[in-house]
């Protein structure tokens, strides 16, 4: 009768590495561990990156004739793949090399993950055998890179537009079959996993003049260096080559993730610190099998934040892990930007979470689809962060200024059925009525009573795009184009594009496309007007009439609070609803609108 393999306990700073052997007569796989400290094993093993898949433990690896270890199908597949390649060296594979049944060991090993990957000889990523036309994916990625070097399209220090030096026939596209192969590769879930971000950041550097991560992707019977893929995707996103289709959202999302991971890698190599809170927001929409890893994986990317209290602990609940991370950032590090991902207005799924703690499982888009945490707003002026934490009660007390209360809101119309190629996914009369309702508010607001029509349209454009739409000298043309875009009929018609091309110059049409692309974030947001002051704002979809508009000292954008508990007519605790963009409050204007007071958030 077979018995389960019993892991040997590890000493501090020790890890396990593993190698495999296949018995040809039985096709049975056996494994052998080697133990040692990271210093002892440095550069003697290859770290494997992969997707866990279904944790079914439906396969077996053998240590001896009568002792086995139950593993997932993907781990068994990796073992066979390595044996097929006649790899006799040692490997680090987290599912095997960490005793998954020992939560204490798991926490200690996860805390060492960055060092484990950076101390490896190289990193290999296994994406499996299910990539359709993997050879085409490799071919088009390599062709783009080689052409880029030939045309000196990379690292143009002179500031030239690389798209102008690219051969016209190459800009127009590559063979469709090859492009489809690359898109198919990008739809693999490996690109969406938050642990992959840390593994790429920590991968050892290639010994070459250009450096870069020593990481190679393996799939089917193909290999593709990470650096080649990064160059190809970067040029595609810059518009130098045309390989993406707006209908293929999965490939586009993966491309954005690749850029995020590449940027994090570059900053890590340059010792340009990535703050814990900043990295959490960058990786906001990544995925993790264990929700706690949305914190633990990202922590390994950072160098400089005081995160001693955020240690991997798989005995802790998800709410406790998320709350501890937020408390560490806001109270111990006085970093408020993490609040842009928090708030009951975003639809937090966990009732046990305080309203000031982001629910990292939601993967919500930030305001308007823009990275508002990166924009250089100064709503609280030069005031330093001022917050007191109360860990036992899970409350935070901020200093801030009450501005106004929310009045009517203008929720974005729900999209009708339309082909996915529409950049702006709502059409028809309901959208026109939505625009008109906002314009009526602006006409009635005393704040904008002296504004001309053009000035009011500038306010509307700035608010809908959190003032990050590409600059244009004519905001009214954007609004008129928006009407034209919506007013043809209730289904997509190619005539819209031709009408817009006739109406707008090429550069203006590009601005409009970016403008409408940014508006896609409005599907989960609300435009609202404030009751007394008459401000127009953009906030979370869950904002309600009566929510308080305020400026918290140390937070770079305004926010909404909701009364939670009152006593003798006075609110004593508040819920954090979410951050917002309010034209006229983004640069400290609200600091003179009321006294500084305390707000206790629960």
Coordinates of C-alpha atoms in Angstrom, one line a residue:
X1 CA 0.0 0.0 0.0
X2 CA 1.4 3.4 -1.0
X3 CA 2.0 6.0 1.7
X4 CA 2.1 9.8 1.2
X5 CA 5.5 11.5 1.1
X6 CA 6.3 13.3 4.4
X7 CA 8.2 16.6 3.9
X8 CA 11.3 17.1 5.9
X9 CA 11.2 20.3 8.0
X10 CA 13.2 23.2 6.7
X11 CA 15.7 25.3 8.7
X12 CA 15.5 29.1 8.5
X13 CA 16.5 30.4 5.0
X14 CA 16.4 26.9 3.6
X15 CA 14.5 25.9 0.4
X16 CA 13.9 22.8 -1.5
X17 CA 14.8 22.2 -5.2
X18 CA 13.6 19.2 -7.1
X19 CA 14.6 17.1 -10.1
X20 CA 12.8 14.3 -11.9
X21 CA 13.4 11.0 -13.5
X22 CA 11.0 8.8 -15.6
X23 CA 11.1 5.1 -15.5
X24 CA 10.7 4.1 -19.1
X25 CA 9.1 0.7 -18.4
X26 CA 6.3 2.1 -16.4
X27 CA 6.4 5.8 -17.5
X28 CA 6.1 6.6 -13.9
X29 CA 7.7 9.8 -12.7
X30 CA 9.9 10.0 -9.6
X31 CA 11.3 13.0 -7.9
X32 CA 14.2 13.9 -5.6
X33 CA 14.6 16.9 -3.4
X34 CA 17.7 18.7 -2.4
X35 CA 17.7 21.1 0.6
X36 CA 20.0 24.0 1.2
X37 CA 20.0 27.7 2.0
X38 CA 19.5 30.1 -0.9
X39 CA 23.2 31.1 -0.7
X40 CA 24.2 27.5 -0.9
X41 CA 21.9 26.8 -3.9
X42 CA 22.4 30.1 -5.7
X43 CA 22.5 29.8 -9.5
X44 CA 22.2 26.0 -9.3
X45 CA 18.5 25.7 -10.2
X46 CA 15.9 27.0 -12.6
X47 CA 12.7 28.6 -11.2
X48 CA 9.5 27.6 -13.0
X49 CA 6.6 30.0 -13.6
X50 CA 3.2 28.6 -14.5
X51 CA -0.5 28.8 -13.8
X52 CA -1.7 26.5 -11.0
X53 CA -5.0 25.6 -12.7
X54 CA -7.5 23.4 -10.9
X55 CA -6.0 22.3 -7.6
X56 CA -7.3 18.7 -8.0
X57 CA -4.2 16.7 -6.9
X58 CA -5.3 14.1 -9.4
X59 CA -1.8 12.9 -10.3
X60 CA 1.1 11.2 -8.4
X61 CA 4.8 11.6 -8.3
X62 CA 6.9 9.0 -6.6
X63 CA 9.8 9.4 -4.2
X64 CA 10.3 5.6 -3.8
X65 CA 8.4 2.5 -4.7
X66 CA 5.9 2.9 -1.9
X67 CA 5.9 6.7 -1.2
X68 CA 4.1 9.2 -3.4
X69 CA 3.2 12.8 -3.5
X70 CA -0.2 13.9 -4.9
X71 CA 0.1 16.8 -7.3
X72 CA -2.1 18.7 -9.8
X73 CA -2.3 17.8 -13.5
X74 CA -0.3 20.9 -14.5
X75 CA 2.6 19.9 -12.1
X76 CA 2.6 16.4 -13.6
X77 CA 2.7 18.0 -17.1
X78 CA 5.6 20.2 -16.1
X79 CA 7.5 17.2 -14.8
X80 CA 7.0 15.3 -18.0
X81 CA 7.9 18.3 -20.1
X82 CA 11.2 18.7 -18.2
X83 CA 12.0 15.0 -18.5
X84 CA 11.2 15.1 -22.3
X85 CA 13.8 17.9 -22.6
X86 CA 16.3 15.6 -20.8
X87 CA 16.7 18.3 -18.1
X88 CA 18.7 16.7 -15.3
X89 CA 19.3 19.9 -13.3
X90 CA 17.3 21.0 -10.3
X91 CA 14.2 23.2 -10.4
X92 CA 12.2 25.3 -8.0
X93 CA 8.4 24.7 -8.5
X94 CA 6.3 26.2 -5.8
X95 CA 3.6 23.6 -5.6
X96 CA 6.2 20.9 -5.0
X97 CA 9.0 22.7 -3.2
X98 CA 6.7 24.3 -0.6
X99 CA 4.8 22.0 1.8
X100 CA 1.3 23.2 0.9
X101 CA -0.1 21.5 4.0
X102 CA 2.1 23.5 6.4
X103 CA 0.8 27.0 6.5
X104 CA 3.6 28.3 8.6
X105 CA 6.2 27.0 6.2
X106 CA 4.1 28.3 3.3
X107 CA 4.1 31.8 4.7
X108 CA 7.9 31.8 5.3
X109 CA 8.6 30.5 1.8
X110 CA 6.3 33.0 0.2
X111 CA 8.1 35.8 2.0
X112 CA 11.3 34.5 0.3
X113 CA 9.9 34.2 -3.2
X114 CA 11.6 37.3 -4.7
X115 CA 14.9 36.1 -3.5
X116 CA 14.3 32.5 -4.7
X117 CA 13.6 33.8 -8.2
X118 CA 16.4 36.3 -8.3
X119 CA 18.9 33.7 -7.0
X120 CA 18.0 31.2 -9.7
X121 CA 20.1 30.6 -12.8
X122 CA 17.1 31.5 -15.0
X123 CA 13.3 31.5 -15.1
X124 CA 11.3 29.3 -17.4
X125 CA 7.6 29.8 -17.9
X126 CA 5.4 26.9 -18.9
X127 CA 2.2 27.8 -20.7
X128 CA 1.2 24.3 -21.7
X129 CA 0.3 22.5 -25.0
X130 CA -3.0 24.3 -25.7
X131 CA -1.7 27.4 -27.5
X132 CA -3.1 27.4 -31.0
X133 CA -0.5 28.0 -33.7
X134 CA 2.3 28.8 -31.2
X135 CA 4.9 28.8 -34.0
X136 CA 3.1 31.7 -35.7
X137 CA 3.1 33.6 -32.4
X138 CA 6.8 33.2 -32.1
X139 CA 7.4 34.1 -35.7
X140 CA 5.5 37.4 -35.7
X141 CA 7.1 38.5 -32.4
X142 CA 10.6 37.8 -33.6
X143 CA 9.9 39.4 -37.0
X144 CA 8.8 42.6 -35.2
X145 CA 11.8 42.7 -33.0
X146 CA 14.3 42.0 -35.9
X147 CA 12.6 44.6 -38.1
X148 CA 12.7 47.1 -35.2
X149 CA 16.4 46.7 -34.7
X150 CA 17.0 46.8 -38.5
X151 CA 15.1 50.1 -38.7
X152 CA 16.5 51.4 -35.4
X153 CA 13.0 51.8 -34.1
X154 CA 14.1 51.1 -30.6
X155 CA 15.6 53.5 -28.1
X156 CA 15.4 56.5 -30.4
X157 CA 17.2 59.1 -28.2
X158 CA 16.6 61.8 -30.8
X159 CA 12.9 61.8 -30.0
X160 CA 11.9 60.8 -33.5
X161 CA 8.5 59.3 -34.2
X162 CA 9.4 55.6 -34.6
X163 CA 6.2 55.0 -36.5
X164 CA 7.5 57.2 -39.3
X165 CA 10.7 55.1 -39.7
X166 CA 8.8 51.8 -39.9
X167 CA 8.2 50.3 -43.3
X168 CA 4.7 51.1 -44.6
X169 CA 3.9 47.5 -45.5
X170 CA 5.0 46.4 -41.9
X171 CA 2.8 49.1 -40.3
X172 CA -0.1 47.9 -42.3
X173 CA 0.1 44.5 -40.6
X174 CA 1.7 41.0 -40.6
X175 CA 0.2 37.8 -42.1
X176 CA -3.2 37.4 -40.4
X177 CA -2.4 33.8 -39.5
X178 CA 0.7 34.9 -37.6
X179 CA -1.2 37.8 -35.9
X180 CA -3.9 35.4 -34.8
X181 CA -1.3 33.1 -33.3
X182 CA 0.1 35.9 -31.2
X183 CA -3.4 37.0 -30.0
X184 CA -4.0 33.4 -29.1
X185 CA -0.9 33.3 -27.0
X186 CA -1.8 36.5 -25.2
X187 CA -5.2 35.0 -24.2
X188 CA -3.4 32.6 -21.9
X189 CA -4.3 33.2 -18.2
X190 CA -0.6 33.2 -17.3
X191 CA -0.4 36.9 -18.3
X192 CA -3.1 37.8 -15.8
X193 CA -1.6 36.2 -12.7
X194 CA -0.3 38.6 -10.0
X195 CA 2.5 36.2 -9.0
X196 CA 3.8 36.4 -12.6
X197 CA 4.4 40.1 -12.0
X198 CA 6.7 39.4 -9.1
X199 CA 8.5 36.5 -10.9
X200 CA 9.2 38.8 -13.9
X201 CA 10.5 41.6 -11.6
X202 CA 12.7 39.2 -9.7
X203 CA 14.0 37.1 -12.6
X204 CA 17.9 37.2 -12.9
X205 CA 19.3 39.5 -15.5
X206 CA 20.5 38.3 -18.9
X207 CA 24.2 38.5 -19.4
X208 CA 24.1 40.8 -22.5
X209 CA 24.7 44.5 -23.2
X210 CA 20.9 45.1 -23.2
X211 CA 20.3 43.1 -20.0
X212 CA 16.7 42.3 -19.3
X213 CA 15.0 39.4 -17.5
X214 CA 16.5 36.0 -18.1
X215 CA 13.0 34.5 -18.7
X216 CA 11.8 32.3 -21.6
X217 CA 8.3 31.3 -22.3
X218 CA 7.7 27.6 -23.4
X219 CA 4.5 26.4 -25.0
X220 CA 3.7 23.5 -27.3
X221 CA 7.2 22.9 -28.7
X222 CA 8.1 26.5 -29.0
X223 CA 10.2 29.0 -27.1
X224 CA 9.9 32.8 -26.9
X225 CA 12.2 35.0 -24.9
X226 CA 10.3 37.4 -22.6
X227 CA 12.4 40.4 -24.0
X228 CA 11.3 39.6 -27.5
X229 CA 7.6 39.6 -26.5
X230 CA 8.0 42.9 -24.6
X231 CA 9.5 44.7 -27.6
X232 CA 6.8 43.3 -30.0
X233 CA 3.9 44.3 -27.6
X234 CA 5.4 47.7 -26.9
X235 CA 5.6 48.6 -30.6
X236 CA 2.1 47.3 -31.2
X237 CA 0.6 49.4 -28.4
X238 CA 2.5 52.5 -29.7
X239 CA 0.8 52.0 -33.0
X240 CA 4.1 51.2 -34.8
X241 CA 2.7 47.9 -35.9
X242 CA -0.9 46.8 -36.2
X243 CA -1.6 43.5 -34.6
X244 CA -4.4 44.2 -32.2
X245 CA -8.1 44.2 -32.8
X246 CA -10.4 46.1 -30.4
X247 CA -12.8 43.1 -30.5
X248 CA -10.1 40.9 -28.9
X249 CA -10.3 42.3 -25.4
X250 CA -8.4 39.4 -23.8
X251 CA -5.3 40.0 -26.0
X252 CA -5.4 43.8 -25.3
X253 CA -5.7 43.3 -21.6
X254 CA -2.7 40.9 -21.6
X255 CA -0.7 43.5 -23.6
X256 CA -1.4 46.1 -20.9
X257 CA -0.3 43.6 -18.2
X258 CA 2.9 42.9 -20.1
X259 CA 3.6 46.7 -20.2
X260 CA 2.9 47.0 -16.5
X261 CA 5.2 44.1 -15.6
X262 CA 7.9 45.4 -17.9
X263 CA 7.8 48.8 -16.3
X264 CA 7.9 47.4 -12.8
X265 CA 10.9 45.3 -13.9
X266 CA 12.7 48.3 -15.3
X267 CA 12.1 50.4 -12.1
X268 CA 13.3 47.5 -9.9
X269 CA 16.5 47.1 -11.9
X270 CA 17.1 50.9 -11.8
X271 CA 16.5 50.9 -8.1
X272 CA 13.8 53.5 -8.6
X273 CA 11.6 52.4 -5.7
X274 CA 8.1 51.1 -6.4
X275 CA 6.0 51.9 -3.4
X276 CA 3.8 49.1 -2.0
X277 CA 0.6 51.2 -2.5
X278 CA 1.7 52.2 -6.0
X279 CA 2.4 48.6 -6.9
X280 CA -1.0 47.4 -5.5
X281 CA -2.8 50.0 -7.7
X282 CA -0.7 49.0 -10.8
X283 CA -1.7 45.3 -10.2
X284 CA -5.2 46.1 -9.3
X285 CA -6.9 44.0 -12.0
X286 CA -4.5 41.0 -11.9
X287 CA -5.8 37.7 -10.7
X288 CA -4.9 35.3 -7.9
X289 CA -6.1 31.8 -6.9
X290 CA -5.8 32.8 -3.3
X291 CA -7.2 36.3 -2.6
X292 CA -4.5 36.9 0.0
X293 CA -1.9 36.7 -2.7
X294 CA -3.1 40.0 -4.2
X295 CA -1.2 41.5 -1.2
X296 CA 1.6 39.0 -0.7
X297 CA 2.7 38.8 -4.3
X298 CA 2.8 42.5 -4.8
X299 CA 4.7 43.1 -1.5
X300 CA 7.6 41.2 -3.1
X301 CA 7.9 43.7 -5.9
X302 CA 8.7 46.6 -3.5
X303 CA 11.9 47.7 -1.9
X304 CA 11.3 50.7 0.3
X305 CA 8.0 50.6 2.2
X306 CA 7.9 49.8 5.9
X307 CA 5.8 46.7 5.5
X308 CA 7.1 44.6 8.4
X309 CA 3.6 44.1 9.7
X310 CA 2.5 42.7 6.3
X311 CA 4.0 39.3 6.5
X312 CA 2.6 36.3 4.5
X313 CA 0.3 34.5 6.9
X314 CA -2.1 31.9 5.4
X315 CA -3.9 31.4 8.7
X316 CA -5.2 34.9 8.5
X317 CA -8.6 35.7 6.9
X318 CA -8.8 37.7 3.7
X319 CA -10.4 40.7 5.4
X320 CA -7.7 40.7 8.0
X321 CA -4.9 40.6 5.4
X322 CA -6.5 43.4 3.3
X323 CA -7.2 45.5 6.4
X324 CA -3.7 45.1 7.7
X325 CA -2.2 46.1 4.3
X326 CA -4.4 49.2 4.1
X327 CA -3.7 50.2 7.7
X328 CA 0.0 49.8 7.2
X329 CA -0.1 52.1 4.1
X330 CA -2.4 54.8 5.4
X331 CA -1.4 55.0 9.1
X332 CA 2.2 53.7 9.3
X333 CA 3.4 55.1 6.0
X334 CA 1.0 58.0 5.6
X335 CA 0.2 57.0 2.0
X336 CA -3.4 57.9 1.1
X337 CA -3.4 57.1 -2.6
X338 CA -4.5 53.6 -1.8
X339 CA -7.9 55.1 -1.0
X340 CA -8.6 55.5 -4.8
X341 CA -9.4 51.8 -4.8
X342 CA -11.5 51.8 -1.7
X343 CA -15.1 52.7 -0.8
X344 CA -18.6 51.3 -0.5
X345 CA -19.5 53.1 -3.7
X346 CA -17.3 50.6 -5.6
X347 CA -19.4 47.7 -4.5
X348 CA -17.1 46.1 -2.0
X349 CA -18.0 42.4 -1.7
X350 CA -16.8 41.7 1.9
X351 CA -19.0 43.1 4.6
X352 CA -16.2 42.6 7.1
X353 CA -14.0 45.1 5.4
X354 CA -13.9 48.7 6.7
X355 CA -15.0 51.1 4.0
X356 CA -11.4 52.6 3.9
X357 CA -9.9 49.2 2.9
X358 CA -9.9 48.3 -0.8
X359 CA -11.3 44.9 -1.8
X360 CA -8.5 43.8 -4.1
X361 CA -10.7 40.9 -5.4
X362 CA -13.0 43.4 -7.2
X363 CA -10.4 44.4 -9.9
X364 CA -12.4 47.6 -10.3
X365 CA -11.4 50.2 -12.8
X366 CA -10.3 53.5 -11.3
X367 CA -12.1 56.7 -11.9
X368 CA -13.0 57.0 -15.6
X369 CA -10.7 54.2 -16.5
X370 CA -7.8 56.5 -15.8
X371 CA -5.0 56.1 -13.4
X372 CA -6.1 58.9 -11.2
X373 CA -3.6 58.0 -8.5
X374 CA -0.8 59.0 -11.0
X375 CA -2.3 62.4 -11.9
X376 CA -0.7 65.4 -10.2
X377 CA -3.7 66.8 -8.4
X378 CA -3.3 68.7 -5.1
X379 CA -6.9 68.9 -3.7
X380 CA -5.5 69.2 -0.2
X381 CA -2.8 71.7 -1.2
X382 CA 0.5 71.4 0.7
X383 CA -1.2 69.9 3.9
X384 CA 0.6 66.9 5.2
X385 CA -1.4 63.7 5.8
X386 CA -3.2 63.8 9.1
X387 CA -4.7 60.5 10.3
X388 CA -5.0 58.6 13.5
X389 CA -5.6 54.8 13.5
X390 CA -7.5 52.7 15.9
X391 CA -6.6 49.1 15.0
X392 CA -8.9 47.5 17.6
X393 CA -12.0 49.2 16.3
X394 CA -10.8 49.2 12.6
X395 CA -11.4 53.0 12.4
X396 CA -9.4 55.8 11.0
X397 CA -9.8 59.5 12.0
X398 CA -8.8 62.0 9.2
X399 CA -8.7 65.8 9.2
X400 CA -10.6 67.4 6.4
X401 CA -13.0 70.0 5.1
X402 CA -16.7 69.6 4.3
X403 CA -17.5 71.1 0.9
X404 CA -21.1 70.2 0.0
X405 CA -23.5 67.3 -0.4
X406 CA -24.4 65.3 -3.5
X407 CA -27.6 66.2 -5.3
X408 CA -28.9 64.6 -8.4
X409 CA -26.7 62.0 -10.2
X410 CA -26.5 61.2 -13.9
X411 CA -25.7 57.5 -14.2
X412 CA -24.4 56.5 -17.6
X413 CA -27.0 54.8 -19.7
X414 CA -26.6 51.0 -19.9
X415 CA -25.3 49.9 -23.2
X416 CA -27.6 48.4 -25.8
X417 CA -26.5 45.4 -27.8
X418 CA -23.8 46.5 -30.2
X419 CA -20.9 44.8 -31.9
X420 CA -17.7 45.0 -29.8
X421 CA -15.9 47.1 -32.4
X422 CA -17.7 50.2 -31.2
X423 CA -15.1 52.2 -29.2
X424 CA -18.0 53.9 -27.3
X425 CA -20.3 51.1 -26.3
X426 CA -23.5 53.0 -25.8
X427 CA -25.7 54.4 -28.6
X428 CA -29.0 56.0 -29.2
X429 CA -31.3 58.6 -27.8
X430 CA -30.8 57.6 -24.2
X431 CA -27.2 58.7 -24.4
X432 CA -28.1 62.0 -26.0
X433 CA -30.6 62.6 -23.2
X434 CA -27.8 61.9 -20.7
X435 CA -25.6 64.5 -22.3
X436 CA -28.5 67.0 -22.3
X437 CA -29.3 66.4 -18.7
X438 CA -25.8 67.3 -17.6
X439 CA -25.8 70.4 -19.8
X440 CA -29.1 71.4 -18.2
X441 CA -27.5 71.1 -14.8
X442 CA -24.6 73.3 -15.9
X443 CA -27.0 75.9 -17.2
X444 CA -28.9 76.0 -13.9
X445 CA -25.8 75.9 -11.6
X446 CA -24.9 79.3 -10.1
X447 CA -21.3 78.2 -10.2
X448 CA -21.3 78.2 -13.9
X449 CA -23.8 81.0 -14.5
X450 CA -21.2 83.3 -16.0
X451 CA -19.7 80.6 -18.2
X452 CA -20.2 80.7 -21.9
X453 CA -21.5 77.6 -23.7
X454 CA -18.0 76.7 -24.8
X455 CA -16.6 77.1 -21.2
X456 CA -19.3 74.8 -19.9
X457 CA -18.5 72.2 -22.5
X458 CA -14.8 72.4 -21.4
X459 CA -16.0 71.6 -17.8
X460 CA -18.0 68.7 -19.1
X461 CA -15.1 67.2 -21.1
X462 CA -12.7 67.7 -18.2
X463 CA -15.1 66.0 -15.8
X464 CA -15.9 63.0 -18.0
X465 CA -12.2 62.4 -18.6
X466 CA -10.9 63.5 -15.2
X467 CA -9.0 66.2 -17.2
X468 CA -6.7 63.7 -18.8
X469 CA -8.1 63.7 -22.3
X470 CA -5.5 64.6 -24.9
X471 CA -5.3 68.4 -25.2
X472 CA -7.5 70.0 -27.8
X473 CA -8.2 73.6 -28.6
X474 CA -11.9 72.9 -29.2
X475 CA -13.8 71.0 -26.5
X476 CA -17.1 71.9 -28.2
X477 CA -16.0 69.9 -31.2
X478 CA -15.5 66.9 -29.0
X479 CA -19.1 67.3 -27.6
X480 CA -20.6 67.9 -31.1
X481 CA -18.7 64.8 -32.3
X482 CA -20.0 62.8 -29.4
X483 CA -23.5 63.8 -30.5
X484 CA -22.8 62.8 -34.1
X485 CA -21.3 59.5 -32.8
X486 CA -24.5 58.7 -30.9
X487 CA -27.2 60.2 -33.2
X488 CA -27.0 58.1 -36.4
X489 CA -29.2 55.2 -35.3
X490 CA -29.5 52.5 -32.7
X491 CA -27.1 50.0 -34.3
X492 CA -23.5 50.3 -35.4
X493 CA -23.2 51.8 -38.8
X494 CA -19.9 52.3 -40.6
X495 CA -21.2 55.6 -41.8
X496 CA -20.4 57.1 -38.4
X497 CA -16.7 56.7 -38.9
X498 CA -16.9 58.3 -42.4
X499 CA -19.0 61.2 -41.0
X500 CA -16.5 61.8 -38.3
X501 CA -13.6 61.6 -40.7
X502 CA -15.3 64.3 -42.8
X503 CA -16.0 66.4 -39.8
X504 CA -12.7 66.2 -37.9
X505 CA -9.0 66.4 -39.0
X506 CA -7.0 63.3 -38.5
X507 CA -5.3 64.4 -35.3
X508 CA -8.7 65.6 -33.9
X509 CA -10.2 62.2 -34.8
X510 CA -7.4 60.5 -32.8
X511 CA -8.2 62.7 -29.9
X512 CA -11.8 61.9 -30.1
X513 CA -11.2 58.1 -30.3
X514 CA -9.1 58.4 -27.1
X515 CA -11.7 60.6 -25.5
X516 CA -14.5 58.1 -26.2
X517 CA -12.3 55.2 -25.2
X518 CA -11.8 56.8 -21.8
X519 CA -15.5 57.3 -21.5
X520 CA -15.9 53.5 -21.4
X521 CA -15.1 53.8 -17.6
X522 CA -18.3 55.7 -17.1
X523 CA -20.3 52.5 -17.2
X524 CA -19.3 51.9 -13.6
X525 CA -19.3 55.5 -12.5
X526 CA -21.7 58.4 -11.9
X527 CA -21.6 62.0 -12.8
X528 CA -23.3 64.1 -10.0
X529 CA -24.0 67.6 -9.1
X530 CA -23.5 69.1 -5.7
X531 CA -26.5 70.6 -3.9
X532 CA -25.5 74.1 -2.8
X533 CA -22.2 74.9 -4.5
X534 CA -23.3 73.5 -7.8
X535 CA -20.1 71.5 -8.6
X536 CA -20.1 68.9 -11.4
X537 CA -18.3 65.8 -10.3
X538 CA -17.4 62.2 -11.3
X539 CA -17.6 59.6 -8.6
X540 CA -18.3 55.9 -8.0
X541 CA -21.5 54.3 -9.3
X542 CA -22.7 53.7 -5.8
X543 CA -22.7 57.4 -4.9
X544 CA -26.0 58.6 -3.5
X545 CA -27.9 61.8 -3.0
X546 CA -26.9 63.1 0.5
X547 CA -23.3 61.8 0.4
X548 CA -20.9 64.4 1.6
X549 CA -18.3 65.9 -0.7
X550 CA -15.1 66.7 1.2
X551 CA -11.3 67.1 1.0
X552 CA -9.2 65.0 3.3
X553 CA -5.9 66.5 4.2
X554 CA -3.2 64.4 2.5
X555 CA -5.4 63.0 -0.2
X556 CA -4.7 64.5 -3.6
X557 CA -8.3 64.2 -4.9
X558 CA -11.7 65.0 -3.3
X559 CA -13.9 62.2 -1.9
X560 CA -17.4 61.3 -0.8
X561 CA -18.3 60.2 2.7
X562 CA -21.6 58.8 3.9
X563 CA -23.1 59.3 7.4
X564 CA -23.0 56.0 9.3
X565 CA -23.8 56.7 12.9
X566 CA -25.4 59.8 14.3
X567 CA -25.8 61.0 17.9
X568 CA -28.1 63.9 18.8
X569 CA -28.2 65.0 15.2
X570 CA -24.5 64.9 14.7
X571 CA -22.7 62.4 12.6
X572 CA -20.0 60.7 14.6
X573 CA -18.8 58.0 12.1
X574 CA -18.7 57.9 8.3
X575 CA -18.3 55.4 5.5
X576 CA -15.8 56.1 2.8
X577 CA -17.8 56.1 -0.5
X578 CA -14.9 56.7 -2.9
X579 CA -12.7 59.3 -4.5
X580 CA -14.0 61.7 -7.2
X581 CA -13.0 64.2 -9.7
X582 CA -14.7 67.6 -9.2
X583 CA -13.8 70.4 -11.6
X584 CA -12.9 73.4 -9.4
X585 CA -11.6 71.4 -6.4
X586 CA -8.6 69.6 -7.8
X587 CA -5.9 72.2 -6.9
X588 CA -6.7 73.3 -3.3
X589 CA -9.6 75.5 -4.1
X590 CA -11.7 73.8 -1.4
X591 CA -9.3 74.6 1.5
X592 CA -11.0 78.0 2.0
X593 CA -14.6 76.6 1.9
X594 CA -14.9 75.5 5.6
X595 CA -13.1 74.8 8.8
X596 CA -10.8 71.8 9.3
X597 CA -12.6 69.1 11.3
X598 CA -12.2 65.4 12.1
X599 CA -14.0 62.5 10.3
X600 CA -13.9 59.0 11.7
X601 CA -14.2 56.4 9.0
X602 CA -15.5 52.9 9.7

